[in-house]
């Protein structure tokens, strides 16, 4: 699959994920563990690359991350609660 970038980033939610994670005082390793409990395998380095905009994120990964951080996927995408 060809990887595209948007404004130099491979995703639009990485910064929001970092914000939500740090607000919960959660490390990248803690977030990876929470996501893995839901059945989605993401390692700490994947979380780091997502937050830095270096890795694309799949829709099911976004949902699992949102649930682990107690936010909505909409908020991770555009900052708005719906």
mmCIF file with all atom_site columns, C-alpha atoms in Angstrom:
data_model
loop_
_atom_site.group_PDB
_atom_site.id
_atom_site.type_symbol
_atom_site.label_atom_id
_atom_site.label_alt_id
_atom_site.label_comp_id
_atom_site.label_asym_id
_atom_site.label_entity_id
_atom_site.label_seq_id
_atom_site.pdbx_PDB_ins_code
_atom_site.Cartn_x
_atom_site.Cartn_y
_atom_site.Cartn_z
_atom_site.occupancy
_atom_site.B_iso_or_equiv
_atom_site.pdbx_formal_charge
_atom_site.auth_seq_id
_atom_site.auth_comp_id
_atom_site.auth_asym_id
_atom_site.auth_atom_id
_atom_site.pdbx_PDB_model_num
ATOM 1  C CA . UNK A 1 1  ? 0.000   0.000  0.000  1.00 0.00 ? 1  UNK A CA 1
ATOM 2  C CA . UNK A 1 2  ? 1.295   3.428  -0.885 1.00 0.00 ? 2  UNK A CA 1
ATOM 3  C CA . UNK A 1 3  ? 1.602   5.700  2.143  1.00 0.00 ? 3  UNK A CA 1
ATOM 4  C CA . UNK A 1 4  ? 0.405   9.252  1.666  1.00 0.00 ? 4  UNK A CA 1
ATOM 5  C CA . UNK A 1 5  ? 1.059   12.277 3.803  1.00 0.00 ? 5  UNK A CA 1
ATOM 6  C CA . UNK A 1 6  ? -1.148  15.208 4.722  1.00 0.00 ? 6  UNK A CA 1
ATOM 7  C CA . UNK A 1 7  ? 0.739   18.353 5.587  1.00 0.00 ? 7  UNK A CA 1
ATOM 8  C CA . UNK A 1 8  ? 3.881   16.296 6.097  1.00 0.00 ? 8  UNK A CA 1
ATOM 9  C CA . UNK A 1 9  ? 2.125   13.909 8.509  1.00 0.00 ? 9  UNK A CA 1
ATOM 10 C CA . UNK A 1 10 ? 0.883   10.375 7.949  1.00 0.00 ? 10 UNK A CA 1
ATOM 11 C CA . UNK A 1 11 ? -2.131  10.943 10.244 1.00 0.00 ? 11 UNK A CA 1
ATOM 12 C CA . UNK A 1 12 ? -4.177  13.830 11.618 1.00 0.00 ? 12 UNK A CA 1
ATOM 13 C CA . UNK A 1 13 ? -4.771  12.422 15.095 1.00 0.00 ? 13 UNK A CA 1
ATOM 14 C CA . UNK A 1 14 ? -1.271  11.912 16.497 1.00 0.00 ? 14 UNK A CA 1
ATOM 15 C CA . UNK A 1 15 ? -1.089  15.201 18.382 1.00 0.00 ? 15 UNK A CA 1
ATOM 16 C CA . UNK A 1 16 ? -4.567  14.681 19.856 1.00 0.00 ? 16 UNK A CA 1
ATOM 17 C CA . UNK A 1 17 ? -3.569  11.190 20.990 1.00 0.00 ? 17 UNK A CA 1
ATOM 18 C CA . UNK A 1 18 ? -0.520  12.658 22.738 1.00 0.00 ? 18 UNK A CA 1
ATOM 19 C CA . UNK A 1 19 ? -2.678  15.339 24.394 1.00 0.00 ? 19 UNK A CA 1
ATOM 20 C CA . UNK A 1 20 ? -5.228  12.831 25.679 1.00 0.00 ? 20 UNK A CA 1
ATOM 21 C CA . UNK A 1 21 ? -2.526  10.425 26.831 1.00 0.00 ? 21 UNK A CA 1
ATOM 22 C CA . UNK A 1 22 ? -0.575  13.048 28.780 1.00 0.00 ? 22 UNK A CA 1
ATOM 23 C CA . UNK A 1 23 ? -3.793  14.459 30.272 1.00 0.00 ? 23 UNK A CA 1
ATOM 24 C CA . UNK A 1 24 ? -4.465  10.979 31.701 1.00 0.00 ? 24 UNK A CA 1
ATOM 25 C CA . UNK A 1 25 ? -0.832  10.778 32.896 1.00 0.00 ? 25 UNK A CA 1
ATOM 26 C CA . UNK A 1 26 ? -0.414  7.646  30.820 1.00 0.00 ? 26 UNK A CA 1
ATOM 27 C CA . UNK A 1 27 ? 2.869   6.551  29.247 1.00 0.00 ? 27 UNK A CA 1
ATOM 28 C CA . UNK A 1 28 ? 3.086   5.237  25.703 1.00 0.00 ? 28 UNK A CA 1
ATOM 29 C CA . UNK A 1 29 ? 3.715   1.766  27.120 1.00 0.00 ? 29 UNK A CA 1
ATOM 30 C CA . UNK A 1 30 ? 0.617   2.053  29.335 1.00 0.00 ? 30 UNK A CA 1
ATOM 31 C CA . UNK A 1 31 ? -1.481  3.112  26.346 1.00 0.00 ? 31 UNK A CA 1
ATOM 32 C CA . UNK A 1 32 ? -0.136  0.234  24.258 1.00 0.00 ? 32 UNK A CA 1
ATOM 33 C CA . UNK A 1 33 ? -1.075  -2.200 27.028 1.00 0.00 ? 33 UNK A CA 1
ATOM 34 C CA . UNK A 1 34 ? -4.593  -0.749 27.328 1.00 0.00 ? 34 UNK A CA 1
ATOM 35 C CA . UNK A 1 35 ? -5.111  -1.029 23.578 1.00 0.00 ? 35 UNK A CA 1
ATOM 36 C CA . UNK A 1 36 ? -3.781  -4.588 23.516 1.00 0.00 ? 36 UNK A CA 1
ATOM 37 C CA . UNK A 1 37 ? -6.326  -5.607 26.171 1.00 0.00 ? 37 UNK A CA 1
ATOM 38 C CA . UNK A 1 38 ? -9.039  -4.689 23.660 1.00 0.00 ? 38 UNK A CA 1
ATOM 39 C CA . UNK A 1 39 ? -7.488  -7.092 21.138 1.00 0.00 ? 39 UNK A CA 1
ATOM 40 C CA . UNK A 1 40 ? -5.646  -4.591 18.945 1.00 0.00 ? 40 UNK A CA 1
ATOM 41 C CA . UNK A 1 41 ? -1.912  -5.202 18.884 1.00 0.00 ? 41 UNK A CA 1
ATOM 42 C CA . UNK A 1 42 ? 0.028   -1.932 19.033 1.00 0.00 ? 42 UNK A CA 1
ATOM 43 C CA . UNK A 1 43 ? 3.474   -1.735 20.566 1.00 0.00 ? 43 UNK A CA 1
ATOM 44 C CA . UNK A 1 44 ? 4.933   1.303  22.346 1.00 0.00 ? 44 UNK A CA 1
ATOM 45 C CA . UNK A 1 45 ? 7.043   2.222  19.324 1.00 0.00 ? 45 UNK A CA 1
ATOM 46 C CA . UNK A 1 46 ? 3.907   2.229  17.148 1.00 0.00 ? 46 UNK A CA 1
ATOM 47 C CA . UNK A 1 47 ? 2.258   4.676  19.559 1.00 0.00 ? 47 UNK A CA 1
ATOM 48 C CA . UNK A 1 48 ? 5.361   6.865  19.358 1.00 0.00 ? 48 UNK A CA 1
ATOM 49 C CA . UNK A 1 49 ? 5.375   6.844  15.555 1.00 0.00 ? 49 UNK A CA 1
ATOM 50 C CA . UNK A 1 50 ? 1.635   7.604  15.443 1.00 0.00 ? 50 UNK A CA 1
ATOM 51 C CA . UNK A 1 51 ? 2.041   10.542 17.831 1.00 0.00 ? 51 UNK A CA 1
ATOM 52 C CA . UNK A 1 52 ? 4.940   11.889 15.774 1.00 0.00 ? 52 UNK A CA 1
ATOM 53 C CA . UNK A 1 53 ? 2.952   11.593 12.536 1.00 0.00 ? 53 UNK A CA 1
ATOM 54 C CA . UNK A 1 54 ? 5.311   9.004  11.075 1.00 0.00 ? 54 UNK A CA 1
ATOM 55 C CA . UNK A 1 55 ? 2.804   6.124  10.931 1.00 0.00 ? 55 UNK A CA 1
ATOM 56 C CA . UNK A 1 56 ? -0.644  5.867  9.425  1.00 0.00 ? 56 UNK A CA 1
ATOM 57 C CA . UNK A 1 57 ? -3.379  4.724  11.783 1.00 0.00 ? 57 UNK A CA 1
ATOM 58 C CA . UNK A 1 58 ? -6.094  2.245  10.876 1.00 0.00 ? 58 UNK A CA 1
ATOM 59 C CA . UNK A 1 59 ? -9.723  2.981  11.770 1.00 0.00 ? 59 UNK A CA 1
ATOM 60 C CA . UNK A 1 60 ? -9.947  0.070  14.223 1.00 0.00 ? 60 UNK A CA 1
ATOM 61 C CA . UNK A 1 61 ? -6.735  1.238  15.910 1.00 0.00 ? 61 UNK A CA 1
ATOM 62 C CA . UNK A 1 62 ? -8.166  4.751  16.272 1.00 0.00 ? 62 UNK A CA 1
ATOM 63 C CA . UNK A 1 63 ? -11.308 3.370  17.912 1.00 0.00 ? 63 UNK A CA 1
ATOM 64 C CA . UNK A 1 64 ? -9.281  1.234  20.327 1.00 0.00 ? 64 UNK A CA 1
ATOM 65 C CA . UNK A 1 65 ? -7.024  4.159  21.243 1.00 0.00 ? 65 UNK A CA 1
ATOM 66 C CA . UNK A 1 66 ? -10.036 6.444  21.757 1.00 0.00 ? 66 UNK A CA 1
ATOM 67 C CA . UNK A 1 67 ? -11.677 3.899  24.065 1.00 0.00 ? 67 UNK A CA 1
ATOM 68 C CA . UNK A 1 68 ? -8.432  3.407  26.020 1.00 0.00 ? 68 UNK A CA 1
ATOM 69 C CA . UNK A 1 69 ? -8.132  7.184  26.512 1.00 0.00 ? 69 UNK A CA 1
ATOM 70 C CA . UNK A 1 70 ? -11.843 7.770  27.286 1.00 0.00 ? 70 UNK A CA 1
ATOM 71 C CA . UNK A 1 71 ? -12.314 10.156 24.351 1.00 0.00 ? 71 UNK A CA 1
ATOM 72 C CA . UNK A 1 72 ? -14.226 9.832  21.106 1.00 0.00 ? 72 UNK A CA 1
ATOM 73 C CA . UNK A 1 73 ? -12.678 9.038  17.762 1.00 0.00 ? 73 UNK A CA 1
ATOM 74 C CA . UNK A 1 74 ? -14.230 12.291 16.513 1.00 0.00 ? 74 UNK A CA 1
ATOM 75 C CA . UNK A 1 75 ? -12.268 14.256 19.098 1.00 0.00 ? 75 UNK A CA 1
ATOM 76 C CA . UNK A 1 76 ? -9.048  12.521 18.046 1.00 0.00 ? 76 UNK A CA 1
ATOM 77 C CA . UNK A 1 77 ? -9.756  13.404 14.430 1.00 0.00 ? 77 UNK A CA 1
ATOM 78 C CA . UNK A 1 78 ? -10.875 17.001 14.731 1.00 0.00 ? 78 UNK A CA 1
ATOM 79 C CA . UNK A 1 79 ? -11.146 18.000 18.365 1.00 0.00 ? 79 UNK A CA 1
ATOM 80 C CA . UNK A 1 80 ? -14.928 18.105 18.509 1.00 0.00 ? 80 UNK A CA 1
ATOM 81 C CA . UNK A 1 81 ? -17.233 15.956 20.614 1.00 0.00 ? 81 UNK A CA 1
ATOM 82 C CA . UNK A 1 82 ? -20.320 14.822 18.753 1.00 0.00 ? 82 UNK A CA 1
#
